[in-house]
mmCIF file of C-alpha atoms in Angstrom:
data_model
loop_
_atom_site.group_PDB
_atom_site.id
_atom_site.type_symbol
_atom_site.label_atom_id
_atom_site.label_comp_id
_atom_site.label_asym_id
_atom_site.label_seq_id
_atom_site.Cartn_x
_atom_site.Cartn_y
_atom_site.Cartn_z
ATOM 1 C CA UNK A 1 16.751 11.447 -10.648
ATOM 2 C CA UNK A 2 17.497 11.749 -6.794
ATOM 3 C CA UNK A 3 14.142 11.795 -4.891
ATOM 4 C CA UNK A 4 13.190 12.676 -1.355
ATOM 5 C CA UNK A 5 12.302 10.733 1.593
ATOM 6 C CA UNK A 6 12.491 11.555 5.371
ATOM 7 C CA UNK A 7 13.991 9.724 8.348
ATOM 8 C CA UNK A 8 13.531 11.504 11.357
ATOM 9 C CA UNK A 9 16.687 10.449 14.564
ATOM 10 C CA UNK A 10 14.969 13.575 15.943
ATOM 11 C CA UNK A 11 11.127 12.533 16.260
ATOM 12 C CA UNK A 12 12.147 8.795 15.652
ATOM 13 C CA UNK A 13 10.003 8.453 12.348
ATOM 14 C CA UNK A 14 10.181 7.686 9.018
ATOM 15 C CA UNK A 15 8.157 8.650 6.103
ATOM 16 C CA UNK A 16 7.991 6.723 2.826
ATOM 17 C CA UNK A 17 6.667 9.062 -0.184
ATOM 18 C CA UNK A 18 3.990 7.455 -2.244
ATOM 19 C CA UNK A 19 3.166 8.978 -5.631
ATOM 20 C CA UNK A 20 -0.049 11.351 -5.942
ATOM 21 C CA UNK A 21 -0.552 11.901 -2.421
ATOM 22 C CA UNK A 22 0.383 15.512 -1.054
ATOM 23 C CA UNK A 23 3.898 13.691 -0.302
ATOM 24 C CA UNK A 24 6.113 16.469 -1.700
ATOM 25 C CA UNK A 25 3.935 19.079 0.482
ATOM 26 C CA UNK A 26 3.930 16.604 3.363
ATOM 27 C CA UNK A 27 7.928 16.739 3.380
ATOM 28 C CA UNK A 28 8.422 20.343 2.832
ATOM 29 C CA UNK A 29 6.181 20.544 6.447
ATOM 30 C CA UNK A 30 8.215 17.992 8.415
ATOM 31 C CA UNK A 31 11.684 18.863 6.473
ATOM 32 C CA UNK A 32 11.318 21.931 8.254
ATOM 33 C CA UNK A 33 10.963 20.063 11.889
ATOM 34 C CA UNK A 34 13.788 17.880 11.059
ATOM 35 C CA UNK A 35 17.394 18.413 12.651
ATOM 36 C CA UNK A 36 20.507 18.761 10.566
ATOM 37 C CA UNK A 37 21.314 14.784 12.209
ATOM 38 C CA UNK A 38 18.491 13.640 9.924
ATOM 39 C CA UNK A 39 17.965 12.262 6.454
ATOM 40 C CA UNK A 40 15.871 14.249 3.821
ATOM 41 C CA UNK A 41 16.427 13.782 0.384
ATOM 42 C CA UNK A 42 15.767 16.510 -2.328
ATOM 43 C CA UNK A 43 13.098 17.168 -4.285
ATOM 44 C CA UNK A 44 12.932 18.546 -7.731
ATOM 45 C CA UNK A 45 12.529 20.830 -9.180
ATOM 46 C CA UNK A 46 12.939 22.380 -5.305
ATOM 47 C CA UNK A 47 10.692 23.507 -2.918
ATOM 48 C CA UNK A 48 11.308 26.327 -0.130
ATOM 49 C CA UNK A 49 12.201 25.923 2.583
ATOM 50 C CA UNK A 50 12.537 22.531 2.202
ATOM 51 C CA UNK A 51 16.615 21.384 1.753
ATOM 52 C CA UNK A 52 18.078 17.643 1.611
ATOM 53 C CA UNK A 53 20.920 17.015 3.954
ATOM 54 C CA UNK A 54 22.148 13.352 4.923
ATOM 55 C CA UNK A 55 21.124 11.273 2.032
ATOM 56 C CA UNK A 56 24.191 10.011 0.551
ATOM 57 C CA UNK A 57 26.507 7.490 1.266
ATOM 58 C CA UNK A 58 27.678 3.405 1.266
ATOM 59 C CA UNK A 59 25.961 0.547 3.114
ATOM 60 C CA UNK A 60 26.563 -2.564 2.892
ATOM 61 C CA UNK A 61 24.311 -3.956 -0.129
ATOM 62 C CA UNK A 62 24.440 -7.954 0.658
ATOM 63 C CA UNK A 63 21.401 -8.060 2.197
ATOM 64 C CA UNK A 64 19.650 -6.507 -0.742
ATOM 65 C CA UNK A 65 21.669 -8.634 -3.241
ATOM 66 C CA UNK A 66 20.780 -11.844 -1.227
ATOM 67 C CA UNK A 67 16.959 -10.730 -1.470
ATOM 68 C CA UNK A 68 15.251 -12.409 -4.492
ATOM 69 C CA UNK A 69 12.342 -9.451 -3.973
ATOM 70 C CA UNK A 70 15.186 -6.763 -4.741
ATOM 71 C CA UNK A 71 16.744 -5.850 -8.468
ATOM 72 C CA UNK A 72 19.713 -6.380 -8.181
ATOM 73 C CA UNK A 73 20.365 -4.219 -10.841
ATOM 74 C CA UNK A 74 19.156 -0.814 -9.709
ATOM 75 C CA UNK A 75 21.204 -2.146 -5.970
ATOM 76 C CA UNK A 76 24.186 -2.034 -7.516
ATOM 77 C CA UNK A 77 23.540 1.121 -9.398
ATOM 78 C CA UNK A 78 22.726 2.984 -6.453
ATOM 79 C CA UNK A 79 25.647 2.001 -4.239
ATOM 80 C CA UNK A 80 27.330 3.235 -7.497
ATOM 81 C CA UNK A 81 26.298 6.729 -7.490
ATOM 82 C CA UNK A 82 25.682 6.600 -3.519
ATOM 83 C CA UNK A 83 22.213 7.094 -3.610
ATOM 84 C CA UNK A 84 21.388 5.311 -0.052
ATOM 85 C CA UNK A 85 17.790 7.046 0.368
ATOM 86 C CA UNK A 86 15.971 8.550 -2.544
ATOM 87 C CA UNK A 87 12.570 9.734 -3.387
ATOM 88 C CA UNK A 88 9.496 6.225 -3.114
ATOM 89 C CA UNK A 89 12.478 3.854 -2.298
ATOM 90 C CA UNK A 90 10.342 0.987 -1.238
ATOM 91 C CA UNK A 91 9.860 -0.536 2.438
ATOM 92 C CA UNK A 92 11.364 -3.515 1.454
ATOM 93 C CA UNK A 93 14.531 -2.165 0.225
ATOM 94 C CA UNK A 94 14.673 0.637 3.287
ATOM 95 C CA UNK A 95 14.111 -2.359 5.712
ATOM 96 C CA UNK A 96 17.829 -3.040 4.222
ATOM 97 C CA UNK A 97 19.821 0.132 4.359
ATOM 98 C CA UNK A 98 18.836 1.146 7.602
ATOM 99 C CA UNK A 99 19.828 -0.440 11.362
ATOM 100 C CA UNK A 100 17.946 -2.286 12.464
ATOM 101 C CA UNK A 101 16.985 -1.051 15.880
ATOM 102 C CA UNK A 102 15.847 2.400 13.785
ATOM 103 C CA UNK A 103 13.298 -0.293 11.432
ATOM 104 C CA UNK A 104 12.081 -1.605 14.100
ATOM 105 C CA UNK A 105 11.164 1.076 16.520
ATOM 106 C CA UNK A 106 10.471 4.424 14.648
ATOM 107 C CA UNK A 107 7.017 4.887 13.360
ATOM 108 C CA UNK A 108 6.673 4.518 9.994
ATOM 109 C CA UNK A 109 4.336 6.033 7.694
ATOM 110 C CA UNK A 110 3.095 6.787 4.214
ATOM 111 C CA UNK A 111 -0.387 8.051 2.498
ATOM 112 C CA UNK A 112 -2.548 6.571 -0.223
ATOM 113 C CA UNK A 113 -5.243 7.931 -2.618
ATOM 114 C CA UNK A 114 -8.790 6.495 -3.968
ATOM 115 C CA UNK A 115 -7.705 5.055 -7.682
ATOM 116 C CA UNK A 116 -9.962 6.749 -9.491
ATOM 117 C CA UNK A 117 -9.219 10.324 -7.742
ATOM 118 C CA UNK A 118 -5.213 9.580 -7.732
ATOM 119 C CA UNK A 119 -5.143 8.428 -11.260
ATOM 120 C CA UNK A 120 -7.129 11.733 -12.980
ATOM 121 C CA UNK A 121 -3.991 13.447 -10.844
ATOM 122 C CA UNK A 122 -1.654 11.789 -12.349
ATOM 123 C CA UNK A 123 -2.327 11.824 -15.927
ATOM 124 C CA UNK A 124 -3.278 15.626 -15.530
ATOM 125 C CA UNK A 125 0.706 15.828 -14.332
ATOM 126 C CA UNK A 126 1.670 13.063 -17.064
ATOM 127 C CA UNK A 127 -0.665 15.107 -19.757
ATOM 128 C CA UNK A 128 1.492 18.194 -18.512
ATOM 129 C CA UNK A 129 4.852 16.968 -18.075
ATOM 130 C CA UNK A 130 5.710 14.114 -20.577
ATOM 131 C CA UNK A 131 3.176 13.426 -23.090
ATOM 132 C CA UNK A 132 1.386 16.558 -24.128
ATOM 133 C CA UNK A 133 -2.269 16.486 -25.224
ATOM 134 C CA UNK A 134 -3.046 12.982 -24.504
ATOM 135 C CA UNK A 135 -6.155 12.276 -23.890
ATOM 136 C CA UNK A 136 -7.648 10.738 -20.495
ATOM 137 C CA UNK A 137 -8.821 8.017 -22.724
ATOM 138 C CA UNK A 138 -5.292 7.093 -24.401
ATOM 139 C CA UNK A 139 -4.001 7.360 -20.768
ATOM 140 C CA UNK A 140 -6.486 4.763 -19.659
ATOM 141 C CA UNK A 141 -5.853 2.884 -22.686
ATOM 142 C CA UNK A 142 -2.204 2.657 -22.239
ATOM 143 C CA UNK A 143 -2.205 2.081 -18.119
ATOM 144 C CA UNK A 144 0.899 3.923 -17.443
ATOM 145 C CA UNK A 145 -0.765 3.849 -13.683
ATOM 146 C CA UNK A 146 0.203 5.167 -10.452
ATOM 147 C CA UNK A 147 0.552 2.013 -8.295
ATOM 148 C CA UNK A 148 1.379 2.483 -5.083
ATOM 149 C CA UNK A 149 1.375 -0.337 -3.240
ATOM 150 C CA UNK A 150 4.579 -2.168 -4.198
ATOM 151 C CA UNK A 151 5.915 1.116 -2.016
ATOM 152 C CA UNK A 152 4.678 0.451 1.560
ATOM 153 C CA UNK A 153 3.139 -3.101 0.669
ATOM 154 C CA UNK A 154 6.324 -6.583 0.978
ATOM 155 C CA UNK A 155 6.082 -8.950 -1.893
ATOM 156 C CA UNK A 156 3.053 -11.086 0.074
ATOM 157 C CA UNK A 157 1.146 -8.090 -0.137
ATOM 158 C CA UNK A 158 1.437 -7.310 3.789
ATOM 159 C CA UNK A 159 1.611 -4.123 4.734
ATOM 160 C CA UNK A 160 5.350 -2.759 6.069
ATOM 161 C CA UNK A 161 4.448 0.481 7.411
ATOM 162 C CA UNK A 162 2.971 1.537 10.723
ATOM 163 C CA UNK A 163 -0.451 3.683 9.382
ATOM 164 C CA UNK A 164 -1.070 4.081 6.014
ATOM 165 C CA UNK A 165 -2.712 7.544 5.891
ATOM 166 C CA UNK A 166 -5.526 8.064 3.555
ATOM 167 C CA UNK A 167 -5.735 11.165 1.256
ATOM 168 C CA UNK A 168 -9.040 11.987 1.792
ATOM 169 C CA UNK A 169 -8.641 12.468 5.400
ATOM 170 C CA UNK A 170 -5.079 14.028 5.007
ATOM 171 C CA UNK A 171 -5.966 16.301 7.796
ATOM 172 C CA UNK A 172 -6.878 14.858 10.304
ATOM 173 C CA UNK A 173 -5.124 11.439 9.568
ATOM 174 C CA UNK A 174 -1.789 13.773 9.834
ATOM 175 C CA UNK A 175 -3.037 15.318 12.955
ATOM 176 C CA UNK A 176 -3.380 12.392 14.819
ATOM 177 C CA UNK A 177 0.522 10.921 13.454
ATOM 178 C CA UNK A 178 2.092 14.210 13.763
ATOM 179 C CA UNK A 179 0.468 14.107 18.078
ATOM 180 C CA UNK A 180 1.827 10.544 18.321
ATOM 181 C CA UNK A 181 5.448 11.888 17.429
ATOM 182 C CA UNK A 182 5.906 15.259 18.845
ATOM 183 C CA UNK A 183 5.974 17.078 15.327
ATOM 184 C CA UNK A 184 3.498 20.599 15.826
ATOM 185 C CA UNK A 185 0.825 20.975 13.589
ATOM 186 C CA UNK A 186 -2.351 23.440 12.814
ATOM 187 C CA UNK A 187 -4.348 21.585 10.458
ATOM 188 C CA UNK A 188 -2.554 23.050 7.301
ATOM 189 C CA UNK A 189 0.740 22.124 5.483
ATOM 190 C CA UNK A 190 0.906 25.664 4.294
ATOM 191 C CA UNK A 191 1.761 24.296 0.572
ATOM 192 C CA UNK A 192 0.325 22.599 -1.854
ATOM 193 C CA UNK A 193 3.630 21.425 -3.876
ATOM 194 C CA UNK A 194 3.114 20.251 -7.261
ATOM 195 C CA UNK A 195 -0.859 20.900 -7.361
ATOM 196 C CA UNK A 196 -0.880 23.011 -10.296
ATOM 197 C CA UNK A 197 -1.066 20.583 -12.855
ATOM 198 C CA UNK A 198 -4.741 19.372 -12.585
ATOM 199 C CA UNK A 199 -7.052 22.460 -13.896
ATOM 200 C CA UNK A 200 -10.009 20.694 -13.682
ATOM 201 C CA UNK A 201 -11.366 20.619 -10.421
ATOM 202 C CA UNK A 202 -14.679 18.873 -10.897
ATOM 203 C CA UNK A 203 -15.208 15.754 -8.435
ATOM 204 C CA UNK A 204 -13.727 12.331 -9.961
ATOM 205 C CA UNK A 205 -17.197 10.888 -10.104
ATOM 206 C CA UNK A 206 -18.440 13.698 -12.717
ATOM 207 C CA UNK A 207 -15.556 12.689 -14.838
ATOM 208 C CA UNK A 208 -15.869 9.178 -15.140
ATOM 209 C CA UNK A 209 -17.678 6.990 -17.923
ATOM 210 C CA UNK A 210 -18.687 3.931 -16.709
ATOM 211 C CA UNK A 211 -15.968 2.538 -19.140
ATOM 212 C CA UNK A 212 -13.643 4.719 -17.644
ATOM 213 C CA UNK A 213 -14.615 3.713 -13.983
ATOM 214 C CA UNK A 214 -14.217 0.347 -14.659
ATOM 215 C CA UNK A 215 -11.039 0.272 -15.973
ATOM 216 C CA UNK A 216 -9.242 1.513 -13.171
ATOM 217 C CA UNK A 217 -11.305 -0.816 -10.816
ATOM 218 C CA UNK A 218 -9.822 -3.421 -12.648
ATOM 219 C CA UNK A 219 -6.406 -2.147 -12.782
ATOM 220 C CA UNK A 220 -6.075 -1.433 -8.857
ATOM 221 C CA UNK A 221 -7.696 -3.998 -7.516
ATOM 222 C CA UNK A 222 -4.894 -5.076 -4.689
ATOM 223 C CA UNK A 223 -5.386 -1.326 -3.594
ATOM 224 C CA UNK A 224 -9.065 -1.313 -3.485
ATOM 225 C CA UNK A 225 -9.510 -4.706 -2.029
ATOM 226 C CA UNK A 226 -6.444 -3.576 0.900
ATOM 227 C CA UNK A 227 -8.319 -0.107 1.712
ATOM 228 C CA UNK A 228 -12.030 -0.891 1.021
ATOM 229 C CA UNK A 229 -12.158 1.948 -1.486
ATOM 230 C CA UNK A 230 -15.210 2.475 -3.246
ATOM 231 C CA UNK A 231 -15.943 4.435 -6.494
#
């Protein structure tokens, strides 16, 4: 499946999509700022008035190939099928398929989400979309998780973005990035893309066992040791 991602010749940014963080709302906002020069992938199922232009097309995969970090595999399959950019394509691989001079000087940025809230979200989605009425416990017990480091983080664990924005600050973390590039904003995204799927709405910490709360502590340990998250 094609995905989405956003780089911006316009505003000179770029803006890798993590999983479970507002990212599909975050695009649809800045996908409208965007000029019909830049890249923005689709998204599916679609999203209005969001639309992909600019995301296809050959590059030349040696430097990916020659990167023991990289599959070489799903390379080769992508040059394939064309599919230069595509929805939480790494940093590392990005650094590759785009010049240079654009890695190097536009801002780049992404958002992450405390464990515990980010992983009720995703097996509410999961519990909703490809496994119906499993349980939160034979979700925990299977760790089908929503990592997202190996996204913005290089294979030494350092960080290959400009900001990492944090989800519970979405807000105000946006306002201050969207300022530094030029992009308008009001305090609101004006959609919340793909929220439908979690019905419960109680606060994570009235969910959790203490069971529970320690499994994903130990499962996401490189992300709470990176952002200092607490339970």
């Amino acid at each position: 499946m094609v995905k989405e991602m956003i780089i911006s010749h316009k505003y000179k940014f770029i803006f890798i999509k993590t999983k479970k963080t507002a990212g599909t709302s975050i695009e649809v906002y800045l996908s409208q700022h965007c000029s019909k020069d830049d890249i923005v992938t689709p998204i599916f199922p679609h999203v209005d008035p969001h639309y992909p232009r600019n995301y296809k097309g050959f590059w030349n995969p040696f430097p990916e190939i020659t990167n023991r970090y990289i599959k070489i595999n799903e390379t080769f399959k992508d040059f394939k099928n064309r599919s230069k950019y595509y929805n939480h394509i790494p940093a590392i691989v990005l650094k590759e398929r785009v010049d240079k001079r654009i890695w190097k000087s536009y801002y780049k940025f992404c958002v992450e989400r405390n464990p515990w809230d980010k992983s009720l979200s995703h097996y509410y989605m999961s519990k909703d979309t490809k496994f119906k009425g499993m349980s939160f416990d034979d979700y925990l017990t299977n760790k089908n998780f929503c990592f997202n480091y190996p996204i913005y983080t290089n294979k030494n664990g350092k960080v290959m973005v400009d900001r990492v924005l944090k989800f519970e600050s979405l807000n105000e973390d946006l306002g201050e990035v969207f300022n530094y590039i030029g992009i308008p904003f009001n305090g609101s995204l004006g959609v919340r893309a793909k929220s439908e799927y979690r019905k419960d709405k109680r606060h994570y910490r009235n969910v959790y066992s203490e069971m529970q709360k320690k499994i994903i502590n130990g499962s996401f340990q490189r992300e709470i040791k990176l952002h200092r998250y607490k339970f």
